[in-house]
Coordinates of C-alpha atoms and ligand atoms in Angstrom, one line a residue:
X1 CA 85.9 131.2 -158.4
X2 CA 86.3 133.3 -155.2
X3 CA 83.7 133.1 -152.4
X4 CA 81.6 135.9 -151.0
X5 CA 83.1 135.7 -147.4
X6 CA 86.8 134.7 -148.5
X7 CA 89.2 136.1 -146.1
X8 CA 86.9 136.4 -143.0
X9 CA 87.9 134.2 -140.2
X10 CA 85.4 133.0 -137.7
X11 CA 86.2 131.5 -134.2
X12 CA 83.5 129.0 -133.9
X13 CA 82.4 128.2 -130.3
X14 CA 79.3 126.6 -131.2
X15 CA 77.8 123.3 -130.5
X16 CA 74.6 121.2 -131.0
X17 CA 72.5 122.7 -133.8
X18 CA 71.8 126.5 -133.5
X19 CA 75.2 127.9 -133.5
X20 CA 76.6 125.2 -136.0
X21 CA 73.8 126.1 -138.5
X22 CA 74.9 129.8 -138.4
X23 CA 78.8 129.0 -138.8
X24 CA 78.1 126.3 -141.5
X25 CA 76.2 128.9 -143.6
X26 CA 79.1 131.3 -143.1
X27 CA 81.5 128.5 -144.1
X28 CA 79.4 127.8 -147.4
X29 CA 79.8 131.5 -148.3
X30 CA 83.5 131.1 -148.1
X31 CA 84.5 132.1 -144.5
X32 CA 87.4 130.3 -142.8
X33 CA 85.4 128.7 -139.9
X34 CA 87.6 127.4 -137.0
X35 CA 85.6 125.2 -134.7
X36 CA 87.0 125.1 -131.0
X37 CA 86.2 121.9 -129.3
X38 CA 87.1 120.4 -125.9
X39 CA 90.2 117.9 -126.3
X40 CA 88.9 114.4 -126.2
X41 CA 85.1 115.1 -126.1
X42 CA 84.2 117.7 -128.7
X43 CA 80.9 118.7 -129.6
X44 CA 78.3 116.4 -127.8
X45 CA 76.6 116.0 -131.1
X46 CA 79.7 113.9 -132.4
X47 CA 78.3 110.9 -130.2
X48 CA 74.6 111.5 -130.2
X49 CA 72.0 109.5 -132.3
X50 CA 75.0 107.8 -133.8
X51 CA 74.0 105.0 -136.5
X52 CA 77.7 103.9 -137.0
X53 CA 79.9 102.7 -134.2
X54 CA 83.0 105.0 -134.0
X55 CA 81.8 107.4 -136.5
X56 CA 80.8 111.1 -136.0
X57 CA 76.9 111.0 -136.2
X58 CA 74.9 112.3 -138.9
X59 CA 73.7 114.9 -136.4
X60 CA 77.0 116.3 -136.2
X61 CA 78.5 115.9 -139.7
X62 CA 75.3 117.5 -141.3
X63 CA 75.9 120.7 -139.2
X64 CA 79.6 121.1 -139.5
X65 CA 80.5 120.9 -143.2
X66 CA 83.6 123.1 -144.7
X67 CA 84.7 123.9 -141.1
X68 CA 88.2 123.2 -139.5
X69 CA 88.4 121.7 -136.0
X70 CA 90.9 122.5 -133.4
X71 CA 91.0 121.2 -129.7
X72 CA 91.8 123.7 -126.9
X73 CA 91.0 123.2 -123.2
X74 CA 90.1 126.7 -122.7
X75 CA 89.8 126.6 -119.0
X76 CA 93.5 125.8 -118.6
X77 CA 95.8 128.9 -118.5
X78 CA 97.9 127.8 -121.7
X79 CA 94.5 127.3 -123.4
X80 CA 93.3 130.7 -122.6
X81 CA 96.5 132.1 -123.9
X82 CA 96.0 130.1 -127.2
X83 CA 92.4 131.3 -127.4
X84 CA 93.7 135.0 -126.7
X85 CA 95.8 134.8 -130.0
X86 CA 93.1 133.3 -132.0
X87 CA 90.8 135.9 -130.9
X88 CA 93.3 138.5 -132.1
X89 CA 93.5 137.2 -135.4
X90 CA 89.7 136.4 -136.2
X91 CA 86.8 138.4 -137.4
X92 CA 83.8 137.0 -135.6
X93 CA 83.4 134.8 -132.5
X94 CA 80.2 132.8 -132.5
X95 CA 79.0 130.9 -129.5
X96 CA 75.7 129.2 -128.2
X97 CA 76.9 128.2 -124.7
X98 CA 74.5 128.3 -121.7
X99 CA 74.1 131.9 -120.3
X100 CA 77.1 133.1 -118.4
X101 CA 79.6 130.2 -119.7
X102 CA 81.9 132.5 -121.9
X103 CA 82.2 135.0 -118.7
X104 CA 83.1 132.2 -116.6
X105 CA 85.8 131.1 -119.1
X106 CA 87.2 134.5 -118.6
X107 CA 86.1 135.8 -122.4
X108 CA 83.3 138.1 -121.6
X109 CA 82.6 141.0 -124.0
X110 CA 84.8 143.6 -122.4
X111 CA 87.7 141.2 -122.6
X112 CA 87.1 140.1 -126.1
X113 CA 86.5 143.7 -127.2
X114 CA 90.1 144.7 -125.5
X115 CA 92.1 141.7 -127.0
X116 CA 90.4 142.7 -130.6
X117 CA 88.2 145.8 -130.8
X118 CA 87.2 144.8 -134.5
X119 CA 85.8 141.4 -133.4
X120 CA 82.1 140.7 -133.8
X121 CA 80.9 138.6 -130.9
X122 CA 77.8 136.8 -131.8
X123 CA 75.6 134.6 -129.5
X124 CA 72.5 132.3 -129.5
X125 CA 70.7 132.3 -125.9
X126 CA 67.6 130.7 -125.4
X127 CA 65.9 133.9 -124.2
X128 CA 66.7 137.4 -124.3
X129 CA 66.8 139.8 -121.0
X130 CA 64.0 138.9 -118.8
X131 CA 63.0 136.4 -116.3
X132 CA 64.0 133.4 -118.3
X133 CA 67.4 134.7 -119.7
X134 CA 69.5 132.2 -117.4
X135 CA 67.6 129.0 -118.7
X136 CA 69.2 126.5 -120.9
X137 CA 67.1 126.0 -123.9
X138 CA 66.7 123.4 -126.7
X139 CA 64.7 123.5 -129.9
X140 CA 61.4 122.3 -128.6
X141 CA 61.7 124.6 -125.6
X142 CA 62.0 127.6 -127.9
X143 CA 59.0 126.3 -130.1
X144 CA 57.0 126.2 -127.0
X145 CA 58.0 129.6 -125.8
X146 CA 58.1 131.5 -129.0
X147 CA 54.4 130.9 -129.9
X148 CA 54.8 128.0 -132.5
X149 CA 53.5 125.3 -130.3
X150 CA 50.5 126.9 -129.0
X151 CA 49.4 127.8 -132.6
X152 CA 50.3 124.4 -134.1
X153 CA 48.1 121.4 -134.1
X154 CA 44.2 120.7 -134.1
X155 CA 41.9 122.6 -131.9
X156 CA 40.8 119.4 -130.1
X157 CA 44.4 118.2 -129.5
X158 CA 47.3 119.4 -127.3
X159 CA 50.0 121.9 -128.5
X160 CA 52.3 120.6 -131.1
X161 CA 55.9 121.0 -132.1
X162 CA 56.9 120.9 -135.6
X163 CA 59.6 118.9 -137.5
X164 CA 61.2 122.1 -138.9
X165 CA 63.9 123.1 -136.4
X166 CA 62.7 126.6 -136.3
X167 CA 64.3 127.0 -132.9
X168 CA 67.7 126.0 -133.6
X169 CA 68.3 126.3 -137.4
X170 CA 65.8 129.2 -137.5
X171 CA 67.7 130.9 -135.0
X172 CA 71.1 130.0 -136.5
X173 CA 69.8 131.7 -139.7
X174 CA 68.8 134.8 -137.9
X175 CA 72.3 135.0 -136.1
X176 CA 74.1 134.9 -139.6
X177 CA 72.2 137.7 -140.8
X178 CA 73.1 139.5 -137.7
X179 CA 76.7 138.9 -138.1
X180 CA 76.7 140.0 -141.8
X181 CA 75.1 143.3 -140.7
X182 CA 77.7 143.7 -138.1
X183 CA 80.5 143.1 -140.4
X184 CA 79.2 145.5 -143.0
X185 CA 78.7 148.2 -140.2
X186 CA 82.3 147.5 -139.3
X187 CA 83.5 149.0 -142.5
X188 CA 82.4 152.2 -141.5
X189 CA 82.9 152.1 -137.6
X190 CA 85.9 150.1 -137.4
X191 CA 84.5 148.4 -134.5
X192 CA 83.0 145.0 -133.7
X193 CA 79.8 144.6 -131.7
X194 CA 77.8 142.3 -130.0
X195 CA 75.0 140.3 -131.9
X196 CA 72.4 138.4 -130.1
X197 CA 69.7 136.2 -131.5
X198 CA 67.7 134.6 -128.7
X199 CA 65.7 131.5 -129.8
X200 CA 62.4 132.7 -128.4
X201 CA 62.6 135.9 -130.4
X202 CA 63.6 134.1 -133.6
X203 CA 60.7 131.6 -133.1
X204 CA 58.2 134.6 -132.6
X205 CA 59.6 136.4 -135.6
X206 CA 58.6 133.1 -137.7
X207 CA 55.3 133.2 -136.0
X208 CA 54.5 136.7 -136.6
X209 CA 51.2 136.0 -138.5
X210 CA 49.8 134.6 -135.4
X211 CA 50.6 137.9 -133.4
X212 CA 48.8 139.7 -136.2
X213 CA 45.8 137.2 -135.7
X214 CA 46.0 137.7 -131.9
X215 CA 45.2 141.4 -132.4
X216 CA 42.6 140.7 -135.2
X217 CA 40.9 138.3 -132.8
X218 CA 40.9 140.9 -129.8
X219 CA 39.2 143.4 -132.1
X220 CA 36.7 141.2 -133.9
X221 CA 36.2 138.3 -131.7
X222 CA 36.5 135.9 -134.8
X223 CA 38.6 135.1 -137.6
X224 CA 36.7 133.7 -140.6
X225 CA 39.6 131.9 -142.3
X226 CA 40.1 129.7 -139.1
X227 CA 38.3 126.2 -139.0
X228 CA 36.6 127.2 -135.7
X229 CA 34.5 129.5 -137.9
X230 CA 31.4 129.4 -138.4
X231 CA 30.5 126.6 -136.0
X232 CA 33.1 126.6 -133.2
X233 CA 33.9 129.2 -130.6
X234 CA 36.9 131.4 -130.2
X235 CA 38.6 132.0 -127.0
X236 CA 41.1 134.8 -125.8
X237 CA 44.1 133.4 -127.6
X238 CA 44.8 132.5 -131.3
X239 CA 43.6 128.8 -131.4
X240 CA 45.4 126.1 -133.2
X241 CA 44.3 126.0 -136.9
X242 CA 45.1 122.4 -137.9
X243 CA 46.2 122.8 -141.5
X244 CA 44.2 125.8 -142.6
X245 CA 45.9 128.3 -144.7
X246 CA 47.4 131.5 -142.8
X247 CA 46.6 134.0 -145.4
X248 CA 43.5 135.0 -147.3
X249 CA 43.3 131.8 -149.4
X250 CA 41.6 128.8 -147.8
X251 CA 43.6 125.7 -148.0
X252 CA 43.6 122.1 -146.7
X253 CA 45.6 118.9 -146.8
X254 CA 43.3 116.2 -148.6
X255 CA 43.7 112.5 -149.0
X256 CA 44.8 111.3 -152.3
X257 CA 44.8 107.6 -154.0
X258 CA 46.5 105.3 -151.8
X259 CA 46.1 107.1 -148.5
X260 CA 45.0 103.9 -146.8
X261 CA 48.4 102.6 -147.1
X262 CA 50.8 105.6 -147.8
X263 CA 51.1 108.0 -144.9
X264 CA 52.0 110.7 -147.2
X265 CA 49.4 110.2 -149.9
X266 CA 48.1 113.7 -149.5
X267 CA 48.2 117.0 -151.2
X268 CA 47.8 120.7 -150.0
X269 CA 45.0 122.4 -152.1
X270 CA 44.4 126.0 -152.2
X271 CA 41.1 127.4 -153.3
X272 CA 42.6 130.6 -154.5
X273 CA 39.7 132.9 -155.6
X274 CA 41.0 133.7 -158.9
X275 CA 40.8 130.0 -160.1
X276 CA 37.5 129.1 -158.4
X277 CA 35.8 128.4 -161.8
X278 CA 38.6 126.0 -162.7
X279 CA 38.3 124.2 -159.3
X280 CA 34.8 123.6 -159.7
X281 CA 35.1 122.5 -163.1
X282 CA 37.9 119.9 -162.2
X283 CA 36.0 118.3 -159.3
X284 CA 32.8 118.2 -161.2
X285 CA 30.8 120.9 -159.7
X286 CA 30.4 123.4 -162.5
X287 CA 27.1 124.8 -160.9
X288 CA 29.2 126.1 -157.9
X289 CA 30.6 128.9 -160.0
X290 CA 27.5 130.8 -159.9
X291 CA 25.7 129.2 -156.9
X292 CA 25.4 132.2 -154.4
X293 CA 26.5 129.9 -151.7
X294 CA 29.9 129.3 -153.3
X295 CA 30.3 132.2 -155.8
X296 CA 32.4 134.6 -153.6
X297 CA 35.2 134.1 -151.2
X298 CA 33.1 135.5 -148.2
X299 CA 30.4 133.0 -149.0
X300 CA 32.7 130.1 -149.3
X301 CA 34.3 130.9 -145.7
X302 CA 30.8 129.6 -144.5
X303 CA 31.1 126.4 -146.1
X304 CA 34.8 125.4 -146.2
X305 CA 34.3 122.2 -144.6
X306 CA 32.0 120.6 -147.2
X307 CA 33.8 122.3 -150.0
X308 CA 37.0 120.6 -149.0
X309 CA 35.2 117.4 -148.5
X310 CA 33.9 117.6 -152.1
X311 CA 37.3 118.4 -153.4
X312 CA 38.9 115.5 -151.6
X313 CA 36.6 113.1 -153.1
X314 CA 38.1 114.1 -156.3
X315 CA 41.6 114.1 -154.9
X316 CA 41.0 110.6 -153.7
X317 CA 40.7 109.4 -157.1
X318 CA 44.2 110.6 -158.3
X319 CA 47.6 110.0 -156.8
X320 CA 49.2 113.2 -155.4
X321 CA 51.5 113.5 -158.5
X322 CA 48.7 113.0 -160.8
X323 CA 46.5 115.6 -158.9
X324 CA 49.4 118.0 -159.2
X325 CA 49.9 117.5 -162.7
X326 CA 46.2 118.2 -163.4
X327 CA 45.9 121.3 -161.0
X328 CA 49.3 123.0 -162.1
X329 CA 48.0 123.0 -165.6
X330 CA 45.0 125.0 -164.4
X331 CA 47.2 127.3 -162.3
X332 CA 45.4 126.0 -159.0
X333 CA 48.1 126.3 -156.3
X334 CA 48.8 123.0 -154.5
X335 CA 51.7 121.0 -153.2
X336 CA 52.3 117.2 -152.7
X337 CA 53.1 116.1 -149.1
X338 CA 56.7 114.8 -150.0
X339 CA 58.2 112.4 -147.8
X340 CA 61.8 112.5 -146.6
X341 CA 62.6 109.6 -148.8
X342 CA 61.2 111.3 -151.8
X343 CA 63.1 114.5 -151.1
X344 CA 66.3 112.4 -150.8
X345 CA 65.7 110.9 -154.0
X346 CA 64.4 114.0 -155.7
X347 CA 66.5 114.7 -158.9
X348 CA 66.1 118.4 -159.2
X349 CA 67.4 118.9 -155.4
X350 CA 70.3 116.7 -156.4
X351 CA 70.9 118.9 -159.4
X352 CA 70.6 122.3 -157.6
X353 CA 73.0 121.2 -154.7
X354 CA 70.4 121.4 -152.0
X355 CA 70.6 117.6 -151.6
X356 CA 74.2 116.6 -151.9
X357 CA 76.2 113.4 -151.2
X358 CA 79.3 113.7 -149.0
X359 CA 82.2 111.1 -148.5
X360 CA 83.5 110.9 -145.1
X361 CA 86.6 109.0 -144.3
X362 CA 85.3 107.1 -141.2
X363 CA 81.4 106.8 -142.0
X364 CA 81.5 106.7 -145.9
X365 CA 79.0 108.3 -148.1
X366 CA 76.0 110.0 -146.8
X367 CA 73.5 112.6 -147.8
X368 CA 73.1 116.2 -146.6
X369 CA 71.2 119.2 -147.3
X370 CA 73.4 121.6 -149.0
X371 CA 73.3 125.5 -149.0
X372 CA 69.7 126.5 -149.6
X373 CA 71.0 130.0 -150.6
X374 CA 72.3 130.3 -154.1
X375 CA 74.8 133.0 -154.8
X376 CA 75.5 133.3 -158.6
X377 CA 79.1 134.5 -158.0
X378 CA 79.8 132.2 -154.9
X379 CA 78.8 128.7 -155.6
X380 CA 78.9 126.5 -152.6
X381 CA 80.9 123.2 -152.6
X382 CA 80.1 121.1 -149.6
X383 CA 83.1 119.4 -148.1
X384 CA 82.8 117.0 -145.2
X385 CA 82.9 118.0 -141.4
X386 CA 86.2 117.7 -139.8
X387 CA 87.4 114.9 -137.4
X388 CA 88.0 116.0 -134.0
X389 CA 90.8 118.2 -133.7
X390 CA 91.8 117.5 -137.4
X391 CA 93.3 121.0 -137.8
X392 CA 94.7 121.8 -134.6
X393 CA 98.3 121.7 -135.6
X394 CA 97.6 123.4 -139.0
X395 CA 95.7 126.2 -137.5
X396 CA 98.1 126.9 -134.5
X397 CA 101.0 127.1 -136.9
X398 CA 99.0 129.6 -138.9
X399 CA 98.6 131.5 -135.8
X400 CA 102.3 131.6 -135.0
X401 CA 102.8 128.6 -132.8
X402 CA 106.0 126.6 -133.4
X403 CA 106.2 123.0 -133.7
X404 CA 107.9 122.8 -130.2
X405 CA 105.2 125.0 -128.8
X406 CA 102.3 122.7 -130.3
X407 CA 104.3 119.6 -128.8
X408 CA 104.4 121.2 -125.5
X409 CA 100.6 122.2 -125.4
X410 CA 99.9 118.5 -126.4
X411 CA 102.1 117.0 -123.6
X412 CA 100.2 119.2 -121.1
X413 CA 97.1 118.2 -122.6
X414 CA 95.8 121.7 -123.5
X415 CA 95.2 120.7 -127.0
Ligands
LIG501 N1 87.4 123.9 -123.1 C1 87.0 123.8 -121.9 N2 85.9 123.9 -121.4 C2 84.8 124.3 -122.5 C3 85.1 124.4 -123.9 C4 86.6 124.1 -124.0 N3 86.9 124.0 -125.3 N4 84.1 124.5 -124.5 C5 83.1 124.4 -123.8 N5 83.4 124.3 -122.4 C6 82.8 124.5 -121.3 C7 82.0 125.8 -121.1 O1 82.9 126.7 -120.5 C8 81.0 125.4 -120.0 O2 81.4 125.2 -118.7 P1 80.9 125.8 -117.5 O3 79.3 125.4 -117.4 O4 81.7 125.3 -116.4 O5 80.8 127.3 -117.5 C9 80.6 123.9 -120.4 O6 81.6 123.5 -121.5 C10 79.5 123.6 -121.0 O7 78.7 124.4 -121.6 P2 77.1 124.7 -121.9 O8 76.9 125.4 -122.9 O9 76.6 124.8 -120.6 O10 76.7 123.0 -122.4 P3 75.3 122.1 -121.7 O11 75.7 121.0 -122.5 O12 75.3 122.0 -120.5 O13 74.3 123.2 -122.2 C11 72.8 123.9 -124.0 C12 73.8 122.9 -123.7 C13 72.5 123.9 -125.5 C14 71.3 123.6 -123.3 C15 73.5 125.2 -123.7 O14 74.7 125.4 -124.2 C16 72.4 126.6 -123.9 O15 71.4 126.8 -123.6 N6 72.9 127.3 -125.1 C17 72.1 128.3 -125.5 C18 71.0 128.1 -126.3 C19 71.1 127.2 -127.5 O16 72.0 127.5 -128.2 N7 70.3 125.9 -127.4 C20 70.2 125.2 -128.5 C21 71.2 124.3 -128.7 S1 70.9 123.4 -130.4

């Protein structure tokens, strides 16, 4: 079956996580992604957090599936000449170098646009225009600068970063969407354009409910669904809300049977208004259905701590999976806290292609997260990441270089 992005060529100048996430998605949708790496070194993540000596790390392999790798020293004049030809023959250039690196290489927007007016040039940077625009940025910096860390964690503790890589992978997702929009616009305009996804902006976009709350707080001085209400105090900025639900339905993480030894024996429990009577019955408090202290959502907001303490006395009598079975039958929204071990072994994720086993010639078999976006007419087959420079000869000959020219470039250590 053909692929959604078949026929599109992506010149992939990305490294580490944010950019590679984006180009991996494009590759999964069928684009030909040509990853340009420095000869001899390659993407720094090939060697980071290695678990097998001499093999590309999981960090690298899990972000670079379905791509081809060419090595070119783009700082040498002959390397620049090779790059020019690749630019002329590709649809998109994606990069996430530190600010200014592409210009220093001699391939700023004006130059690329002159070489190929149809080319879309897509960049991840830490910050957009402003006082931090020249800074180098990694994941946790973006989480801190984008509003995630100040709103994550508990009120009596420091700001926290999350395990979800919203700064890197989150920005990569944003960038992929921008690239597709620019390619669609190119159908009408015939022109490429610049696409910029700053990590701070992407994280803030994912934290928009907290900017919503900032304005609610400024207007009313309080937020009734936050754990600070009714006993604590609110300051000027949105506080950390622990595990409270961000919406109108109060929620909490509660201990389940086995919590004393299993750090993930917990369940997320939502006291959705529509199923409040069912909640009362299942925990053994049927009187709460009509008790005026608990009967309405507004009344319950004054008593969330004792309510969840009582519910927890019930969840602690069941495993998280037993509790799930009972609560789901009653339509009570809840979710088990699943460990990475449980997710890796979950059969339904294997069946859907979200967790995939891949074979690699050096490291052998490993698990990865496959394409989380499913297109009915463009299924994703995850293929292994390329070895460093594995496709240099193949790609260069596709772009018109003769075997003698390729040998000469190799002799000059350009590729
Ligand atoms: N041939 C020759 N030189 C190459 C090359 C190639 N094929 N590919 C890259 N380089 C050079 C670049 O031109 C740059 O040279 P310069 O600094 O002399 O101009 C150099 O390699 C290193 O690039 P840089 O991006 O600065 O790498 P870094 O390791 O110092 O910084 C980051 C890493 C991630 C901090 C930085 O790239 C960054 O801030 N990126 C934007 C934000 C981002 O994506 N962060 C998240 C990463 S997951």
